[in-house]
Short mmCIF file of N, CA and C in Angstrom, two decimals:
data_model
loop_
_atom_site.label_atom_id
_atom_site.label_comp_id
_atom_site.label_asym_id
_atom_site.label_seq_id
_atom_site.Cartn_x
_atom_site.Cartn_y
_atom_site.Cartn_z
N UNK A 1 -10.99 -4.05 8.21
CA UNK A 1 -11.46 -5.37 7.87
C UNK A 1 -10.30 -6.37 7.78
N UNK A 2 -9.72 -5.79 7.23
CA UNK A 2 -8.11 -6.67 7.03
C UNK A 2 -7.41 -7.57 8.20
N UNK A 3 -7.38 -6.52 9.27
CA UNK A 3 -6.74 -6.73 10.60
C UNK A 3 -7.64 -8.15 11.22
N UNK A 4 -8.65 -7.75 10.68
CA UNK A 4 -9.75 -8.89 11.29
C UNK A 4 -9.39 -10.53 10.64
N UNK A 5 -8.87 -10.51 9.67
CA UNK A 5 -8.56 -11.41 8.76
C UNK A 5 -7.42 -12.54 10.11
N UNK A 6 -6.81 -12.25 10.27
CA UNK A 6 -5.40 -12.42 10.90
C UNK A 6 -5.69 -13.35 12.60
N UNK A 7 -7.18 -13.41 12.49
CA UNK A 7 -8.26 -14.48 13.50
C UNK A 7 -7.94 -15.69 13.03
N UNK A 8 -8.18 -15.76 11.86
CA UNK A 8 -8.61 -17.01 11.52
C UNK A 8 -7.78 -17.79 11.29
N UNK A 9 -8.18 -19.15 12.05
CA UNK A 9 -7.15 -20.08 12.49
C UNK A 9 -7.36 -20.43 13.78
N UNK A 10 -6.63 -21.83 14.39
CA UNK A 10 -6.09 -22.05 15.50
C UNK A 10 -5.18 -22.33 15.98
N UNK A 11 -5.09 -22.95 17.04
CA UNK A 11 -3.76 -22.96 18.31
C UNK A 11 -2.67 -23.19 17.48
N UNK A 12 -1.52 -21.91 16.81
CA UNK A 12 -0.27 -22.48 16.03
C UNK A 12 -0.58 -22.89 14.93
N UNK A 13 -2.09 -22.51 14.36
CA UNK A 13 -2.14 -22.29 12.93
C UNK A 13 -2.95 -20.93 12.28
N UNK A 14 -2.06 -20.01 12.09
CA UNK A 14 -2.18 -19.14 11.80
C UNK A 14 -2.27 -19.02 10.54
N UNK A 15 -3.41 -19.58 9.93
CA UNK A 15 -3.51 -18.99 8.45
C UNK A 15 -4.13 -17.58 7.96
N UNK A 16 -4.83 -16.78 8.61
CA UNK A 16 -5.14 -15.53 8.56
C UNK A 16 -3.88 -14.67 8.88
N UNK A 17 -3.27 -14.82 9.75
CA UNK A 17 -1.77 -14.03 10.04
C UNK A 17 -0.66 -14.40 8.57
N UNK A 18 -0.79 -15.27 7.89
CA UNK A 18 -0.28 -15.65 7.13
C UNK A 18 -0.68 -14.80 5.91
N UNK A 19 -1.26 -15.16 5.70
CA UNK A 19 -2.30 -14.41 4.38
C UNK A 19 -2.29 -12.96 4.43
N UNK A 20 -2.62 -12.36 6.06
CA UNK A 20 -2.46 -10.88 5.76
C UNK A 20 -0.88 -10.43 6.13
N UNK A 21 0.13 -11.17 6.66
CA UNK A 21 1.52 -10.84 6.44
C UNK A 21 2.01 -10.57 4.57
N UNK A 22 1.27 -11.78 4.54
CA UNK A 22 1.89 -11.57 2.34
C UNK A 22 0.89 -10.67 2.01
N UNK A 23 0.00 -10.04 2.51
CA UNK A 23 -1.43 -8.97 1.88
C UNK A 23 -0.06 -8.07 2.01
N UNK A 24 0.37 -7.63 3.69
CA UNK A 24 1.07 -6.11 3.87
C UNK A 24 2.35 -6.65 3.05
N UNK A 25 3.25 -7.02 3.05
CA UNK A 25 4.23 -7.12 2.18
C UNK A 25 4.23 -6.81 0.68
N UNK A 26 2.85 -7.42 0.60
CA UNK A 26 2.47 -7.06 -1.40
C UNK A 26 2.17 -5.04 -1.35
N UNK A 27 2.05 -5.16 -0.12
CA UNK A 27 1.65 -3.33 -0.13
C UNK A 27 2.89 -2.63 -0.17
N UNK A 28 3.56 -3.29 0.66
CA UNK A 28 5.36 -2.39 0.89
C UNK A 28 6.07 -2.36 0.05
N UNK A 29 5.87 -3.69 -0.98
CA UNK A 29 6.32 -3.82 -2.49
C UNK A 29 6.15 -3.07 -3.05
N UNK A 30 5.04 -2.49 -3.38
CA UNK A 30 4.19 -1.25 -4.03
C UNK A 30 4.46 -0.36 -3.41
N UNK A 31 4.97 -0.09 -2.38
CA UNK A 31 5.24 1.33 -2.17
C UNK A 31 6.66 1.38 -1.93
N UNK A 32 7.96 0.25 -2.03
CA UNK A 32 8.94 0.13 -2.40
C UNK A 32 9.04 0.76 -4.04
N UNK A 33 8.56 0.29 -4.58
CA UNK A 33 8.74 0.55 -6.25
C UNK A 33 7.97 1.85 -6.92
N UNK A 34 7.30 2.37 -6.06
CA UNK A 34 7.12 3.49 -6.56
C UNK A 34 7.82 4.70 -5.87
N UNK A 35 7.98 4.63 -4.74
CA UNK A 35 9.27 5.10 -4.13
C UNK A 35 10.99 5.10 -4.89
N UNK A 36 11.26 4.35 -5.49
CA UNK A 36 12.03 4.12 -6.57
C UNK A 36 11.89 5.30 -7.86
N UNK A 37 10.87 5.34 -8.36
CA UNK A 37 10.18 5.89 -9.85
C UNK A 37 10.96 7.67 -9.13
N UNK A 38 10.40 8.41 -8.06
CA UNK A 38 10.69 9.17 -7.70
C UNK A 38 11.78 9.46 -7.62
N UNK A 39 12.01 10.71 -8.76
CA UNK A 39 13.68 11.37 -8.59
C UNK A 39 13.49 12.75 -8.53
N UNK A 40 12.56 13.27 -9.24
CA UNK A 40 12.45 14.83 -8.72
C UNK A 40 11.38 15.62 -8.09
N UNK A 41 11.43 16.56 -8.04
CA UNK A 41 9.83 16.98 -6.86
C UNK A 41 8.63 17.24 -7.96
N UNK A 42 9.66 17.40 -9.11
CA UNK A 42 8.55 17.82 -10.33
C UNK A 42 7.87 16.51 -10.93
N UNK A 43 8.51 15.61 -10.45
CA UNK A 43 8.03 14.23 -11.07
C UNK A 43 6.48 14.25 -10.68
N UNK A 44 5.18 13.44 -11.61
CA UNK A 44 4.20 13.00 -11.57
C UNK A 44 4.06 11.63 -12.17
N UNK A 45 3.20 11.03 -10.38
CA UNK A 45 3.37 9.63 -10.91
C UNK A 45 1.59 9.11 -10.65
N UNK A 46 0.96 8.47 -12.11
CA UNK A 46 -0.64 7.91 -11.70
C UNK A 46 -0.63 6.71 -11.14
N UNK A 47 -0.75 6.52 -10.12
CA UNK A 47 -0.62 4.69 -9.55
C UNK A 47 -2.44 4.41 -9.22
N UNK A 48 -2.35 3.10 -10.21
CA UNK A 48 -3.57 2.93 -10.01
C UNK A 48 -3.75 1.04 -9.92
N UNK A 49 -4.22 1.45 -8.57
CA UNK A 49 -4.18 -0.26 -7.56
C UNK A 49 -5.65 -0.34 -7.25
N UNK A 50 -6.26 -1.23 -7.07
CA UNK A 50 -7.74 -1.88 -6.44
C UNK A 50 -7.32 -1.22 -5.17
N UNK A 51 -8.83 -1.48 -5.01
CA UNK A 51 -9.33 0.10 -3.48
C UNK A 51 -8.85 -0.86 -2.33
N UNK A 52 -8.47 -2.03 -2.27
CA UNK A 52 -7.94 -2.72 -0.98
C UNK A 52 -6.57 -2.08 -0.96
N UNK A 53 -6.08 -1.50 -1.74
CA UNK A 53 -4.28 -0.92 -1.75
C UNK A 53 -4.51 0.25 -1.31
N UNK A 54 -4.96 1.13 -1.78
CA UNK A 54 -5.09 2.60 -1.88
C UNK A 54 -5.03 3.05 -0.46
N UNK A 55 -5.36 2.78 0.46
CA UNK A 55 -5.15 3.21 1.76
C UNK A 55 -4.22 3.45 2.25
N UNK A 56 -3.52 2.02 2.16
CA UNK A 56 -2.11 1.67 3.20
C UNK A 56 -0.83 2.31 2.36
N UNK A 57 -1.17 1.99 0.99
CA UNK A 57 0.03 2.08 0.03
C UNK A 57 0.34 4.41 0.30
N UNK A 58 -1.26 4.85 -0.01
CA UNK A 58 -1.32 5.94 0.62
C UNK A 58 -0.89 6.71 1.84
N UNK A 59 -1.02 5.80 2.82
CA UNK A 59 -0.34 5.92 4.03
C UNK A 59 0.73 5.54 4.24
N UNK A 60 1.46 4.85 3.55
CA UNK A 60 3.14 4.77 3.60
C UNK A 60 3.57 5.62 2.82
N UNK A 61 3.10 5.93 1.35
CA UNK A 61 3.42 7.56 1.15
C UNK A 61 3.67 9.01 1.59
N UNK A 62 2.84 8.86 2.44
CA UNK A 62 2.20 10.18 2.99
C UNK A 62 3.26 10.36 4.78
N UNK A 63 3.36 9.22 5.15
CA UNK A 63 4.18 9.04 6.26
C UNK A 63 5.99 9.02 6.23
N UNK A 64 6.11 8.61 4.83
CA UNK A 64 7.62 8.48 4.48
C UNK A 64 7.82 9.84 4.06
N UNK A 65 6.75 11.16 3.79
CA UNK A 65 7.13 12.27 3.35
C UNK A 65 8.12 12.28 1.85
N UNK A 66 8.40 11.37 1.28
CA UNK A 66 8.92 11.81 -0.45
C UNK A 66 8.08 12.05 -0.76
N UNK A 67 6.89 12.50 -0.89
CA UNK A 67 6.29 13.13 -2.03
C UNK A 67 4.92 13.70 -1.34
N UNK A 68 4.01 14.53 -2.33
CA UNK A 68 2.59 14.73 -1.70
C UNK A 68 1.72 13.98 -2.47
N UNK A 69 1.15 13.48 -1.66
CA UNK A 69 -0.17 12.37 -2.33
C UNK A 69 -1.06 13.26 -2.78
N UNK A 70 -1.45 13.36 -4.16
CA UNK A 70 -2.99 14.20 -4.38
C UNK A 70 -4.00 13.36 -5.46
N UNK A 71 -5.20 13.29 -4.85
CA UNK A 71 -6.14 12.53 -5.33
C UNK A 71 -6.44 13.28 -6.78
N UNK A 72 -6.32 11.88 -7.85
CA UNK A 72 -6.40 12.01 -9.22
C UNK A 72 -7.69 12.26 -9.72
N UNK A 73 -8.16 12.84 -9.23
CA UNK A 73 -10.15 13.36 -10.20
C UNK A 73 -9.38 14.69 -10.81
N UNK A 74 -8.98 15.26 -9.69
CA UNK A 74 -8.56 16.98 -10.38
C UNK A 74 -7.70 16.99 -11.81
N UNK A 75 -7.37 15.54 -11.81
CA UNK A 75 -6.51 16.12 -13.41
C UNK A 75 -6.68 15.01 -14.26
N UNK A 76 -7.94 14.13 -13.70
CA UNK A 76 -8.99 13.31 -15.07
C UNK A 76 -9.88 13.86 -15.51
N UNK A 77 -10.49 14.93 -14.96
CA UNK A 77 -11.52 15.58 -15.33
C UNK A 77 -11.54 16.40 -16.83
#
């Protein structure tokens, strides 16, 4: 849905490209700084972002390999 965002606008006004450039940046932030928090393998970290984050921020986790992503039900329960 996001990607779709990045339409809107015309000729050399890109205000959708705008808007979702600072969307992904606010994501890389977030996965800059929690990337940070990480110092040992034993470390556990709860990051808890609105479901528009959880994807990407997930997928830059999971792609940068520091750590294993595991979905938090198993140890709220």
């Amino acid at each position: 849905m996001y990607v779709n965002i990045a339409r809107i606008g015309g000729l050399n006004k890109y205000v959708g490209m705008n808007w979702l450039s600072w969307w992904y940046k606010r994501n890389l932030i977030m996965f800059a700084n929690l990337a940070r928090l990480i110092d040992t393998e034993e470390d556990r970290i709860l990051f808890i972002v609105g479901a528009s984050h959880t994807s990407i921020v997930t997928k830059f986790l999971v792609e940068s390999e520091i750590c294993e992503v595991v979905p938090p039900l198993s140890y709220l329960t």
